[in-house]
Coordinates of C-alpha atoms and ligand atoms in Angstrom, one line a residue:
M1360 CA 0.0 0.1 -0.1
C1361 CA 1.0 3.6 0.3
G1362 CA 4.6 4.4 1.0
I1363 CA 6.3 7.3 2.9
I1364 CA 9.6 8.5 3.2
G1365 CA 11.1 12.0 4.1
Y1366 CA 14.7 13.3 4.7
V1367 CA 16.1 16.5 6.4
G1368 CA 19.8 16.5 6.3
H1369 CA 23.2 17.9 5.0
N1370 CA 22.8 16.5 1.6
L1371 CA 20.4 17.0 -1.4
C1372 CA 17.3 15.4 -0.4
I1373 CA 15.8 14.4 -3.9
P1374 CA 18.1 11.6 -4.8
K1375 CA 17.9 10.0 -1.4
I1376 CA 14.3 10.4 -1.1
I1377 CA 13.6 9.0 -4.9
H1378 CA 16.0 6.1 -4.1
G1379 CA 13.9 5.4 -0.9
L1380 CA 10.5 5.6 -2.8
E1381 CA 11.8 3.1 -5.2
N1382 CA 12.7 0.6 -2.4
L1383 CA 8.8 0.8 -1.3
E1384 CA 7.5 0.3 -4.9
Y1385 CA 6.9 -3.5 -4.1
R1386 CA 4.2 -2.3 -1.6
G1387 CA 2.0 -1.5 -4.5
Y1388 CA 1.1 2.2 -5.5
D1389 CA -0.6 4.1 -8.5
S1390 CA 1.0 7.6 -8.3
A1391 CA 3.8 9.2 -6.6
G1392 CA 4.8 12.5 -5.4
I1393 CA 7.2 14.8 -3.6
A1394 CA 7.4 17.9 -1.6
Y1395 CA 10.6 19.8 -1.0
V1396 CA 11.5 23.0 0.7
L1397 CA 13.6 25.5 -1.5
N1398 CA 14.4 29.0 -0.2
N1399 CA 11.8 28.4 2.6
K1400 CA 9.0 27.7 -0.1
T1401 CA 7.6 24.2 -0.5
K1402 CA 7.3 22.9 -3.7
I1403 CA 5.1 19.9 -4.8
I1404 CA 5.7 17.7 -7.9
K1405 CA 3.4 14.5 -8.4
E1406 CA 2.4 12.5 -11.1
K1407 CA 0.1 9.3 -11.8
G1408 CA 1.7 6.2 -12.4
K1409 CA 5.1 4.9 -11.6
I1410 CA 8.0 6.7 -10.0
S1411 CA 9.7 6.6 -13.3
N1412 CA 7.1 9.1 -14.5
L1413 CA 7.7 11.4 -11.3
K1414 CA 11.4 11.3 -11.9
K1415 CA 11.2 12.9 -15.4
L1416 CA 9.8 16.0 -13.8
L1417 CA 12.5 16.1 -11.2
D1418 CA 15.8 18.0 -11.3
F1419 CA 18.0 15.8 -8.9
D1420 CA 20.5 18.7 -8.5
T1421 CA 18.2 21.0 -6.9
T1422 CA 19.5 22.4 -4.0
T1423 CA 17.1 21.2 -1.4
N1424 CA 18.0 19.3 1.9
L1425 CA 14.3 18.7 3.4
G1426 CA 11.5 16.8 1.6
I1427 CA 9.0 14.3 2.0
A1428 CA 7.7 12.0 -0.9
H1429 CA 4.9 9.3 -1.2
T1430 CA 3.7 6.3 -3.3
R1431 CA -0.2 6.5 -3.3
W1432 CA -2.5 3.2 -3.5
A1433 CA -5.9 4.7 -4.0
T1434 CA -8.6 4.7 -1.5
H1435 CA -10.5 7.9 -1.5
G1436 CA -10.7 9.4 -5.1
E1437 CA -9.5 7.7 -8.3
A1438 CA -5.6 7.1 -8.9
N1439 CA -4.9 10.6 -10.8
K1440 CA -2.5 13.3 -10.4
I1441 CA -4.8 15.6 -8.4
N1442 CA -5.4 12.9 -5.8
A1443 CA -1.6 11.9 -5.7
H1444 CA 0.1 13.1 -2.4
P1445 CA 1.4 15.4 -1.1
H1446 CA -1.4 17.4 -0.4
S1447 CA -1.2 21.0 0.8
L1448 CA -3.9 23.5 2.2
G1449 CA -2.9 26.6 4.3
K1450 CA 0.3 26.2 5.9
F1451 CA 0.6 22.3 5.9
T1452 CA 1.9 19.8 3.2
I1453 CA 1.1 16.2 4.2
V1454 CA 1.9 12.8 3.0
H1455 CA -0.3 10.2 4.4
N1456 CA -0.9 6.4 4.9
G1457 CA -4.0 5.1 6.1
I1458 CA -7.6 6.3 6.1
I1459 CA -9.4 9.0 8.1
E1460 CA -12.8 7.7 8.5
N1461 CA -14.5 10.8 9.6
Y1462 CA -13.3 12.9 6.9
S1463 CA -16.3 13.6 5.2
K1464 CA -18.1 15.2 8.1
L1465 CA -14.9 17.2 8.6
K1466 CA -14.7 18.2 5.2
Q1467 CA -18.2 19.6 5.3
E1468 CA -17.5 21.6 8.4
L1469 CA -14.2 22.9 6.9
E1470 CA -15.9 24.1 3.8
N1471 CA -18.3 26.0 5.8
N1472 CA -15.4 27.7 7.4
G1473 CA -14.1 28.6 4.2
Y1474 CA -11.7 25.8 3.1
V1475 CA -11.8 24.9 -0.6
F1476 CA -10.6 21.6 -1.7
K1477 CA -9.1 20.4 -5.1
S1478 CA -8.9 16.7 -4.4
E1479 CA -11.2 13.9 -3.2
T1480 CA -8.8 12.8 -0.6
D1481 CA -9.0 12.7 3.2
T1482 CA -5.4 13.8 3.3
E1483 CA -6.4 17.3 1.9
V1484 CA -9.1 17.4 4.8
A1485 CA -6.2 16.5 7.4
C1486 CA -4.0 19.5 5.9
A1487 CA -7.2 22.0 6.3
L1488 CA -7.9 20.7 9.8
L1489 CA -4.5 21.0 11.0
D1490 CA -4.2 24.5 9.5
E1491 CA -7.4 25.5 11.3
I1492 CA -6.4 24.4 14.6
Y1493 CA -2.8 25.6 14.3
K1494 CA -4.6 29.2 13.7
Q1495 CA -6.1 29.0 17.1
E1496 CA -3.1 27.0 19.0
K1497 CA -0.2 28.9 17.0
D1498 CA 1.9 26.1 18.0
I1499 CA 2.6 23.2 15.7
L1500 CA 2.9 20.4 18.2
K1501 CA -0.1 21.4 20.1
A1502 CA -2.1 21.6 16.9
L1503 CA -0.7 18.0 15.9
N1504 CA -1.5 16.8 19.0
K1505 CA -5.0 18.1 19.1
V1506 CA -5.8 16.6 15.5
T1507 CA -5.3 13.1 17.0
K1508 CA -8.2 13.7 19.3
I1509 CA -10.5 14.5 16.2
F1510 CA -9.4 12.1 13.7
R1511 CA -10.9 8.5 13.6
G1512 CA -9.1 5.9 11.6
S1513 CA -5.6 5.2 10.8
Y1514 CA -3.0 7.4 9.8
A1515 CA 0.9 7.9 9.5
F1516 CA 1.7 11.5 8.4
G1517 CA 4.9 13.0 7.3
I1518 CA 4.3 17.1 7.6
I1519 CA 5.9 20.1 6.5
C1520 CA 4.6 23.3 8.0
S1521 CA 5.5 26.6 6.1
D1522 CA 6.3 28.5 9.5
D1523 CA 9.0 26.0 10.2
P1524 CA 10.3 25.2 6.8
N1525 CA 13.6 23.4 8.5
A1526 CA 11.6 20.6 10.1
I1527 CA 10.0 17.5 9.2
Y1528 CA 7.1 16.3 11.7
A1529 CA 5.6 12.8 11.8
L1530 CA 2.7 11.5 13.5
R1531 CA 1.0 8.0 13.8
C1532 CA -2.0 6.3 14.7
T1533 CA -2.2 2.5 13.7
S1534 CA -0.3 2.9 10.4
P1535 CA 3.3 2.2 10.9
L1536 CA 6.0 5.0 10.9
I1537 CA 9.6 5.1 11.7
V1538 CA 12.3 7.6 12.3
A1539 CA 16.1 7.1 11.8
N1540 CA 19.1 8.9 12.2
S1541 CA 22.0 8.3 9.5
P1542 CA 25.4 10.1 9.3
D1543 CA 24.4 13.1 7.2
G1544 CA 20.8 13.4 8.3
N1545 CA 17.4 12.1 9.5
F1546 CA 14.6 10.2 8.0
I1547 CA 11.0 9.2 8.3
A1548 CA 9.6 6.2 6.5
S1549 CA 6.9 4.0 6.5
D1550 CA 8.9 0.9 6.1
V1551 CA 12.6 0.0 6.6
P1552 CA 13.6 -0.8 3.1
A1553 CA 13.2 3.0 2.2
I1554 CA 16.0 3.8 4.3
L1555 CA 18.4 0.8 4.5
K1556 CA 20.9 2.1 2.1
Y1557 CA 21.7 5.0 4.8
T1558 CA 21.1 3.2 8.0
N1559 CA 19.8 0.0 9.6
K1560 CA 19.0 1.6 12.9
Y1561 CA 15.4 3.0 13.2
I1562 CA 13.0 3.9 15.9
L1563 CA 9.4 2.9 15.5
L1564 CA 6.9 5.6 16.7
D1565 CA 4.1 4.5 18.9
D1566 CA 0.4 5.7 18.3
F1567 CA 0.0 9.5 18.9
D1568 CA 3.9 10.1 19.1
I1569 CA 5.0 13.1 17.3
A1570 CA 8.4 13.4 16.0
K1571 CA 10.2 16.6 15.0
L1572 CA 13.2 16.0 12.6
T1573 CA 15.7 18.8 11.7
K1574 CA 19.1 18.0 10.0
D1575 CA 21.0 17.4 13.1
N1576 CA 18.0 16.3 15.7
I1577 CA 15.3 14.0 16.0
I1578 CA 12.9 14.9 19.0
I1579 CA 10.0 12.6 20.1
Y1580 CA 7.1 13.7 22.1
D1581 CA 4.4 11.5 23.7
E1582 CA 0.8 11.9 23.6
F1583 CA 1.2 14.3 26.5
L1584 CA 3.7 16.4 24.6
H1585 CA 6.5 15.4 26.8
E1586 CA 9.9 14.5 25.2
T1587 CA 10.5 10.8 25.3
K1588 CA 13.3 8.5 24.5
K1589 CA 12.5 5.2 22.4
K1590 CA 14.4 2.1 21.8
V1591 CA 16.5 2.0 18.8
N1592 CA 16.0 -1.1 16.7
T1593 CA 18.5 -2.7 14.3
F1594 CA 17.3 -4.3 11.0
S1595 CA 19.1 -7.5 10.5
G1596 CA 18.3 -8.3 7.0
T1597 CA 20.8 -6.7 4.0
F1598 CA 20.0 -4.4 1.1
E1599 CA 20.9 -7.2 -1.1
S1600 CA 18.3 -9.3 0.3
A1601 CA 15.8 -6.9 -1.3
A1602 CA 17.3 -7.2 -4.6
K1603 CA 16.5 -9.6 -7.4
N1604 CA 19.9 -11.3 -7.4
G1605 CA 19.7 -12.3 -11.1
Y1606 CA 16.0 -13.7 -11.1
E1607 CA 13.7 -11.9 -13.7
H1608 CA 11.2 -11.4 -10.8
F1609 CA 11.0 -11.2 -7.0
M1610 CA 8.4 -13.6 -6.9
L1611 CA 10.7 -16.1 -8.6
K1612 CA 13.5 -15.3 -6.5
E1613 CA 11.4 -15.8 -3.3
I1614 CA 10.1 -19.2 -4.5
H1615 CA 13.5 -20.3 -4.9
E1616 CA 14.6 -19.3 -1.4
Q1617 CA 11.9 -21.7 0.2
D1618 CA 14.3 -24.4 1.1
K1619 CA 16.4 -21.9 2.9
V1620 CA 13.3 -20.1 4.6
F1621 CA 11.9 -23.5 5.7
K1622 CA 15.2 -24.4 7.4
D1623 CA 15.7 -21.1 9.1
T1624 CA 12.1 -21.1 10.4
I1625 CA 12.3 -24.7 11.6
N1626 CA 15.6 -24.3 13.1
F1627 CA 14.9 -21.3 14.8
Y1628 CA 12.3 -23.3 17.3
F1629 CA 13.6 -26.8 16.9
D1630 CA 17.0 -28.3 17.4
G1631 CA 16.0 -31.9 17.0
T1632 CA 14.7 -32.4 20.6
I1633 CA 11.1 -32.2 21.7
E1634 CA 12.7 -30.2 24.7
S1635 CA 13.4 -27.2 22.2
L1636 CA 9.5 -27.4 21.1
K1637 CA 8.6 -27.3 24.6
K1638 CA 10.6 -24.4 25.4
N1639 CA 9.1 -22.3 22.8
F1640 CA 5.6 -23.6 22.6
S1641 CA 4.7 -24.9 26.1
F1642 CA 2.4 -22.0 26.7
L1643 CA 0.0 -23.4 24.2
K1644 CA -0.8 -26.7 26.1
K1645 CA -3.7 -25.2 27.9
Y1646 CA -5.9 -24.2 25.1
N1647 CA -8.5 -26.7 24.0
K1648 CA -10.2 -24.5 21.3
I1649 CA -8.4 -22.2 18.9
D1650 CA -9.6 -19.4 16.3
I1651 CA -7.2 -18.7 13.5
V1652 CA -7.7 -15.2 12.0
A1653 CA -6.1 -13.8 9.0
C1654 CA -6.7 -12.3 5.4
G1655 CA -5.9 -13.8 2.1
S1656 CA -3.0 -16.3 1.7
A1657 CA -2.5 -16.0 5.5
Y1658 CA -6.0 -17.2 5.7
H1659 CA -5.4 -20.2 3.4
T1660 CA -2.3 -21.0 5.8
G1661 CA -4.9 -21.1 8.5
L1662 CA -7.1 -23.5 6.8
V1663 CA -4.1 -25.9 6.5
G1664 CA -3.5 -25.3 10.2
K1665 CA -6.9 -26.4 11.3
S1666 CA -6.8 -29.6 9.2
L1667 CA -3.6 -30.5 10.9
I1668 CA -4.4 -29.5 14.3
E1669 CA -7.9 -31.1 14.3
N1670 CA -6.7 -34.2 12.8
Y1671 CA -3.4 -34.7 14.8
V1672 CA -4.2 -32.7 18.2
N1673 CA -7.9 -33.4 18.6
I1674 CA -8.8 -30.0 19.3
P1675 CA -11.6 -27.7 17.5
V1676 CA -10.1 -24.9 15.2
N1677 CA -12.3 -22.4 13.7
V1678 CA -10.7 -20.3 10.9
E1679 CA -12.0 -17.0 10.0
V1680 CA -11.1 -14.1 7.5
A1681 CA -10.3 -11.2 9.7
S1682 CA -12.6 -8.6 8.0
E1683 CA -15.6 -10.9 9.1
Y1684 CA -14.3 -11.8 12.4
R1685 CA -13.8 -8.4 13.8
Y1686 CA -17.5 -7.6 13.3
K1687 CA -18.9 -11.0 14.4
R1688 CA -20.2 -12.5 17.4
C1689 CA -17.5 -14.7 19.0
F1690 CA -18.1 -17.8 21.2
Y1691 CA -15.1 -18.0 23.2
D1692 CA -14.6 -20.2 26.2
Y1693 CA -12.1 -19.9 29.0
N1694 CA -9.3 -21.7 27.2
T1695 CA -9.7 -20.2 23.8
L1696 CA -6.6 -19.0 21.9
V1697 CA -6.7 -16.6 19.1
I1698 CA -4.0 -17.0 16.5
L1699 CA -3.5 -14.0 14.1
V1700 CA -1.3 -15.1 10.8
S1701 CA 0.1 -12.2 9.0
Q1702 CA 3.4 -11.7 6.8
S1703 CA 3.4 -7.9 7.3
G1704 CA 2.0 -7.8 10.9
E1705 CA 0.4 -4.7 9.6
T1706 CA -3.0 -6.0 7.8
A1707 CA -5.7 -3.7 9.3
D1708 CA -8.4 -6.2 9.5
T1709 CA -6.0 -8.8 11.2
L1710 CA -4.9 -6.0 13.6
A1711 CA -8.4 -4.9 14.5
A1712 CA -9.4 -8.9 15.2
L1713 CA -6.4 -9.1 17.4
R1714 CA -7.7 -6.1 19.3
K1715 CA -11.0 -7.6 19.5
A1716 CA -9.9 -10.7 20.9
K1717 CA -7.7 -9.0 23.4
N1718 CA -10.6 -6.5 24.5
D1719 CA -12.5 -9.7 25.1
G1720 CA -9.7 -11.1 27.6
I1721 CA -8.8 -13.7 25.4
T1722 CA -5.1 -14.8 24.7
T1723 CA -3.5 -14.0 21.3
M1724 CA -0.6 -15.5 19.6
A1725 CA 0.6 -14.1 16.3
I1726 CA 2.5 -15.8 13.7
V1727 CA 4.3 -12.9 11.8
N1728 CA 7.2 -12.3 9.3
V1729 CA 7.9 -8.6 10.0
V1730 CA 9.8 -8.0 13.3
G1731 CA 8.2 -5.3 15.5
S1732 CA 5.4 -4.8 13.1
S1733 CA 2.1 -3.7 14.9
I1734 CA 0.4 -7.3 15.2
A1735 CA 3.7 -8.5 16.6
R1736 CA 4.0 -5.9 19.2
E1737 CA 0.4 -6.2 20.5
A1738 CA -0.1 -9.9 20.5
D1739 CA 0.4 -11.6 23.7
H1740 CA 2.8 -14.3 22.1
V1741 CA 4.6 -13.9 18.8
I1742 CA 6.1 -16.7 16.9
Y1743 CA 8.4 -15.0 14.1
I1744 CA 8.7 -17.0 10.5
K1745 CA 12.1 -16.5 9.3
A1746 CA 11.1 -15.4 5.8
G1747 CA 13.1 -12.5 5.3
C1748 CA 12.1 -9.5 3.4
E1749 CA 9.3 -10.6 1.0
I1750 CA 9.2 -7.9 -2.0
A1751 CA 6.6 -9.6 -4.4
V1752 CA 3.2 -8.7 -3.8
A1753 CA 2.0 -12.2 -4.1
T1754 CA 3.2 -14.2 -1.3
T1755 CA 5.0 -17.5 -1.6
K1756 CA 8.0 -18.1 0.9
A1757 CA 6.2 -16.4 4.0
Y1758 CA 3.2 -18.6 3.2
L1759 CA 5.3 -21.7 3.0
A1760 CA 7.0 -20.5 6.4
Q1761 CA 3.7 -20.1 8.1
L1762 CA 2.8 -23.7 7.2
A1763 CA 6.2 -24.8 8.6
I1764 CA 5.0 -23.2 12.0
F1765 CA 1.7 -24.9 11.8
S1766 CA 3.6 -28.2 11.3
L1767 CA 5.8 -27.7 14.2
L1768 CA 2.9 -26.6 16.4
T1769 CA 1.0 -29.8 15.4
I1770 CA 3.9 -31.8 16.0
Y1771 CA 4.6 -30.5 19.5
L1772 CA 0.8 -30.5 20.5
G1773 CA 0.1 -33.8 18.9
Y1774 CA 3.1 -35.3 21.0
Q1775 CA 2.0 -33.4 24.2
N1776 CA -1.5 -34.8 24.0
K1777 CA -0.2 -38.4 23.0
T1778 CA -2.3 -38.2 20.0
I1779 CA 1.0 -38.5 17.7
S1780 CA 2.8 -41.6 19.1
E1781 CA 6.4 -41.8 19.7
N1782 CA 6.8 -44.1 16.7
E1783 CA 4.9 -41.6 14.4
L1784 CA 6.8 -38.6 15.9
N1785 CA 10.0 -40.4 14.8
I1786 CA 8.8 -40.8 11.2
I1787 CA 7.5 -37.1 11.1
L1788 CA 11.1 -36.1 12.3
D1789 CA 12.8 -38.3 9.7
D1790 CA 10.8 -36.6 6.9
L1791 CA 11.3 -33.2 8.6
K1792 CA 15.1 -33.5 7.9
K1793 CA 14.7 -34.4 4.5
M1794 CA 12.4 -31.4 3.8
P1795 CA 14.7 -28.7 2.8
K1796 CA 16.2 -31.0 -0.1
L1797 CA 12.7 -32.1 -1.1
I1798 CA 11.7 -28.6 -1.1
N1799 CA 14.7 -27.7 -3.5
D1800 CA 14.1 -30.9 -5.7
T1801 CA 10.5 -29.7 -6.4
I1802 CA 11.6 -26.3 -7.1
K1803 CA 14.3 -27.8 -9.6
N1804 CA 11.6 -29.6 -11.4
Y1805 CA 10.2 -26.1 -12.7
N1806 CA 10.5 -26.9 -16.2
S1807 CA 7.9 -29.5 -16.1
Y1808 CA 5.3 -27.1 -14.6
F1809 CA 6.3 -24.5 -16.8
N1810 CA 5.5 -26.8 -19.8
I1811 CA 2.0 -27.3 -18.4
A1812 CA 1.5 -23.5 -17.9
D1813 CA 2.4 -23.2 -21.6
K1814 CA -0.4 -25.1 -22.4
I1815 CA -3.1 -23.6 -20.4
Y1816 CA -2.1 -19.8 -20.0
K1817 CA -4.6 -18.7 -22.8
N1818 CA -7.7 -20.0 -21.1
K1819 CA -10.1 -17.6 -19.6
Q1820 CA -10.9 -19.8 -16.3
I1821 CA -9.0 -22.3 -14.4
F1822 CA -10.5 -24.4 -11.7
F1823 CA -8.9 -25.9 -8.8
I1824 CA -10.3 -28.9 -7.0
G1825 CA -9.2 -30.9 -3.7
R1826 CA -10.6 -32.4 -0.6
G1827 CA -9.6 -31.7 3.0
I1828 CA -6.3 -30.3 3.3
D1829 CA -6.0 -30.4 -0.4
Y1830 CA -9.0 -28.0 -0.7
A1831 CA -7.3 -25.6 1.4
L1832 CA -4.0 -25.8 -0.8
S1833 CA -6.4 -25.5 -4.0
M1834 CA -7.5 -22.1 -2.4
E1835 CA -4.2 -20.9 -2.4
G1836 CA -2.9 -22.2 -5.8
S1837 CA -6.0 -20.4 -7.3
L1838 CA -5.5 -17.2 -5.4
K1839 CA -1.9 -17.2 -6.6
L1840 CA -2.9 -17.7 -10.1
K1841 CA -5.7 -15.2 -10.2
E1842 CA -3.8 -12.5 -8.4
I1843 CA -1.1 -12.5 -10.9
S1844 CA -2.3 -13.7 -14.0
Y1845 CA -5.7 -12.0 -14.1
I1846 CA -7.2 -15.3 -15.2
N1847 CA -10.6 -16.1 -13.5
S1848 CA -9.9 -19.1 -11.1
V1849 CA -12.0 -20.7 -8.3
A1850 CA -11.2 -23.2 -5.9
Y1851 CA -13.9 -25.9 -5.0
Q1852 CA -14.2 -28.8 -2.7
A1853 CA -14.0 -31.8 -5.3
G1854 CA -17.3 -33.3 -4.2
E1855 CA -19.0 -30.1 -4.3
L1856 CA -18.6 -29.3 -8.0
K1857 CA -21.4 -31.1 -9.5
H1858 CA -23.9 -29.2 -7.3
G1859 CA -23.9 -26.2 -9.6
T1860 CA -20.2 -25.1 -10.6
I1861 CA -19.6 -28.1 -13.1
S1862 CA -21.9 -26.3 -15.6
L1863 CA -18.9 -24.1 -16.3
I1864 CA -16.7 -27.0 -17.3
T1865 CA -16.6 -27.3 -21.1
K1866 CA -14.0 -28.8 -23.6
N1867 CA -10.5 -28.0 -22.5
T1868 CA -11.4 -26.1 -19.4
P1869 CA -8.3 -26.7 -17.1
V1870 CA -9.1 -28.4 -14.0
I1871 CA -6.1 -28.6 -11.4
A1872 CA -6.9 -31.5 -9.2
I1873 CA -4.8 -31.8 -5.9
A1874 CA -5.0 -35.4 -4.2
T1875 CA -2.5 -36.0 -1.6
D1876 CA -4.6 -37.3 1.3
T1877 CA -4.4 -41.2 0.7
K1878 CA -7.9 -41.8 2.3
L1879 CA -9.5 -39.3 0.1
I1880 CA -7.7 -39.9 -3.2
E1881 CA -10.1 -42.3 -4.5
K1882 CA -13.1 -39.9 -4.0
T1883 CA -11.4 -37.1 -5.7
I1884 CA -10.4 -39.3 -8.9
S1885 CA -14.1 -39.9 -9.1
N1886 CA -14.7 -36.2 -9.3
I1887 CA -12.0 -35.7 -11.7
K1888 CA -13.6 -38.3 -13.8
E1889 CA -16.8 -36.3 -13.8
T1890 CA -15.0 -33.2 -15.0
K1891 CA -13.0 -35.2 -17.6
A1892 CA -16.4 -36.6 -18.8
R1893 CA -17.2 -33.0 -19.6
G1894 CA -14.2 -32.2 -21.7
A1895 CA -11.9 -30.8 -18.6
Y1896 CA -8.2 -30.4 -19.3
V1897 CA -7.1 -32.2 -16.2
I1898 CA -3.8 -31.5 -14.4
Y1899 CA -3.6 -34.0 -11.6
V1900 CA -1.3 -33.1 -8.6
S1901 CA -0.5 -36.0 -6.2
N1902 CA 2.0 -37.8 -4.3
E1903 CA 0.9 -41.2 -5.3
E1904 CA 1.3 -42.7 -8.8
P1905 CA -2.1 -43.0 -10.3
S1906 CA -3.0 -46.6 -11.3
E1907 CA -5.1 -45.4 -14.6
K1908 CA -4.8 -42.6 -16.8
F1909 CA -7.8 -40.2 -16.1
Y1910 CA -5.6 -36.8 -16.4
D1911 CA -3.9 -34.9 -19.1
E1912 CA -0.8 -33.8 -17.2
L1913 CA 0.6 -35.1 -14.0
I1914 CA 2.5 -33.3 -11.6
K1915 CA 4.0 -35.9 -9.2
I1916 CA 5.3 -34.6 -5.9
H1917 CA 7.4 -36.6 -3.1
K1918 CA 5.3 -38.3 -0.5
V1919 CA 6.0 -37.1 3.0
H1920 CA 4.1 -37.4 6.2
P1921 CA 0.8 -35.7 5.9
I1922 CA 1.8 -33.0 8.5
L1923 CA 4.5 -31.8 6.2
Q1924 CA 3.0 -32.6 2.7
S1925 CA 1.6 -29.1 2.1
I1926 CA 4.7 -27.7 2.2
L1927 CA 5.6 -29.6 -0.9
T1928 CA 2.5 -29.5 -2.6
I1929 CA 2.3 -25.7 -2.8
V1930 CA 5.6 -25.3 -4.6
P1931 CA 4.3 -26.7 -8.0
L1932 CA 1.3 -24.4 -7.7
Q1933 CA 3.2 -21.4 -7.1
L1934 CA 5.5 -21.9 -10.2
L1935 CA 2.5 -22.8 -12.5
A1936 CA 0.8 -19.5 -11.4
Y1937 CA 4.1 -17.6 -12.1
K1938 CA 4.5 -19.1 -15.7
V1939 CA 1.0 -18.5 -16.6
A1940 CA 1.4 -14.7 -15.4
K1941 CA 4.7 -14.5 -17.5
N1942 CA 3.3 -15.8 -20.6
N1943 CA 0.4 -13.4 -20.5
G1944 CA 2.9 -10.6 -20.0
C1945 CA 1.5 -9.4 -16.6
D1946 CA 3.4 -7.4 -14.0
I1947 CA 4.3 -10.2 -11.7
D1948 CA 5.7 -8.5 -8.7
Q1949 CA 3.1 -5.7 -8.6
P1950 CA -0.1 -6.9 -10.0
R1951 CA -2.6 -4.4 -10.7
N1952 CA -4.8 -3.0 -7.9
L1953 CA -2.8 -4.8 -5.3
A1954 CA -0.8 -4.0 -2.3
K1955 CA 1.7 -5.7 -0.4
S1956 CA 0.7 -4.6 3.1
V1957 CA -2.9 -3.8 3.3
T1958 CA -3.3 -1.2 6.0
V1959 CA -6.9 -0.2 5.4
E1960 CA -10.1 -1.6 6.2
Ligands
LIG891 C1 -1.8 -13.2 -1.7 C2 -1.2 -12.3 -0.5 C3 -2.4 -11.6 0.2 C4 -2.1 -11.6 1.7 C5 -3.1 -11.0 2.7 C6 -2.5 -10.6 4.1 O1 -0.6 -13.4 -2.4 O2 -0.2 -11.9 -0.3 O3 -3.5 -12.3 0.2 O4 -1.7 -12.8 2.2 O5 -3.1 -9.6 2.1 O6 -1.4 -10.1 4.3 P1 -0.6 -10.3 5.5 O7 -0.1 -11.7 5.4 O8 0.5 -9.3 5.5 O9 -1.3 -10.0 6.7

């Protein structure tokens, strides 16, 4: 989603800011803009589309050393130049991530007071309100503090006030914002990659903190306007980890990193002994009902988690999409645990679901990738996956690492509950050791999946079917395909197809059928035959050699213990989606309309 960077220091700001903005491109955006101060005057330049369009309008040698910039992912008003950030009204120029929910009422009041708006954005309303309050308070900090009492919603602001042209102000509520000091100046940013070239040390602002940055100083005030000291964090990833390393796309690079990500994630919690799992997960023992809440792919991980925990631990698991969960009536009992799954740790609906559970006095645990993100900080327990920086909008390695965590939790809880025997445990652990190599072998087989993609990429719709855990994987396979290739794709429980959807199957409609659960394979094969009889082009994904030929293409994957199987099965589906999208000339790493981190409701 939207990205923010600002710099004030001893060097020219435009090159630094544009570099930082480019490192935020992966979040997804549809316009970009910059405001800088030159001879005490604020100048705004913005443009629709990619940052490259904005760059054409900029003189990189402009002698300005203070600026703020933004990549916008449209929420209020269409994606055009007028609605692009920064916005300016009165004495204030602002870049903004998030949504001010009560902006419409505020806008009316401000219009009545004489403010005239050019854009449809909530951000321009924020400029006007700040300006109005500043006129009364005559103090920037007090005005900033006062607007926090009026705005409802989420915001991270980078702000320039024309009465103080040597400072950048920053303010946040819910949407993340960091400040950072580098040898030649100070930064604000929505995300670490924006500043990583200049420093890996940063401070995460808390809600309602206000930061004032000048070229030699960063002062942070808490919500009572008292100066406050904050912990300085160190980002341990490298800048190179955010580069493509010779791969054509970040998505392809990230798919190829999955064996390492699996190993890093498992090794962090498990040293080969049950003792290590006990040390990390023993707090889970007392819960006998679990709600898993997440969005998109993370929700699909939760569906796999449900299947594993219910089958191997014997406790009920409810999986919900966060945007529904946050508004529904929940039936918790005393020993309910709510697990939030989120790569970014900033997804607005998942964060709201977490807060709802906490408000209701329920223990929460988050499975998160981004260290220090809001969800990680607010959950009672955090389990970090070790996926590293994920740049492609479509998640792959984070999804796989989330599956790895659910496998580990299942192994631990199943063993503790004695629903997994010592004997079975040994079989699982044997397979666990082999997994990095098997993941790697599955990736290396990419040419065979690519050949299949070459045969189906022109189709207008592609179906996925499966039963049980394979249905959960079908949903992820289908999402991966449609989000990056724009081909309509639906995932169905294999047995449900004939209750309506099968009418859409005609000659050569691709049906990707996943069957890895031995006890359900025969049933799924019957459903596959039903589609075949209607002309479907069947791509059969299984870990067992079929005894008859009811398919057109076979993707044979290695068979491992069911607790680990999904981690292998998803890999060909990711690569299939990738190649279908590539053949269609799609913008794979930044699919249209999508954002990496969905910080609005
Ligand atoms: C799909 C995808 C999204 C995210 C979803 C949740 O490839 O990446 O569906 O899974 O937006 O995001 P996080 O995990 O950051 O909460």
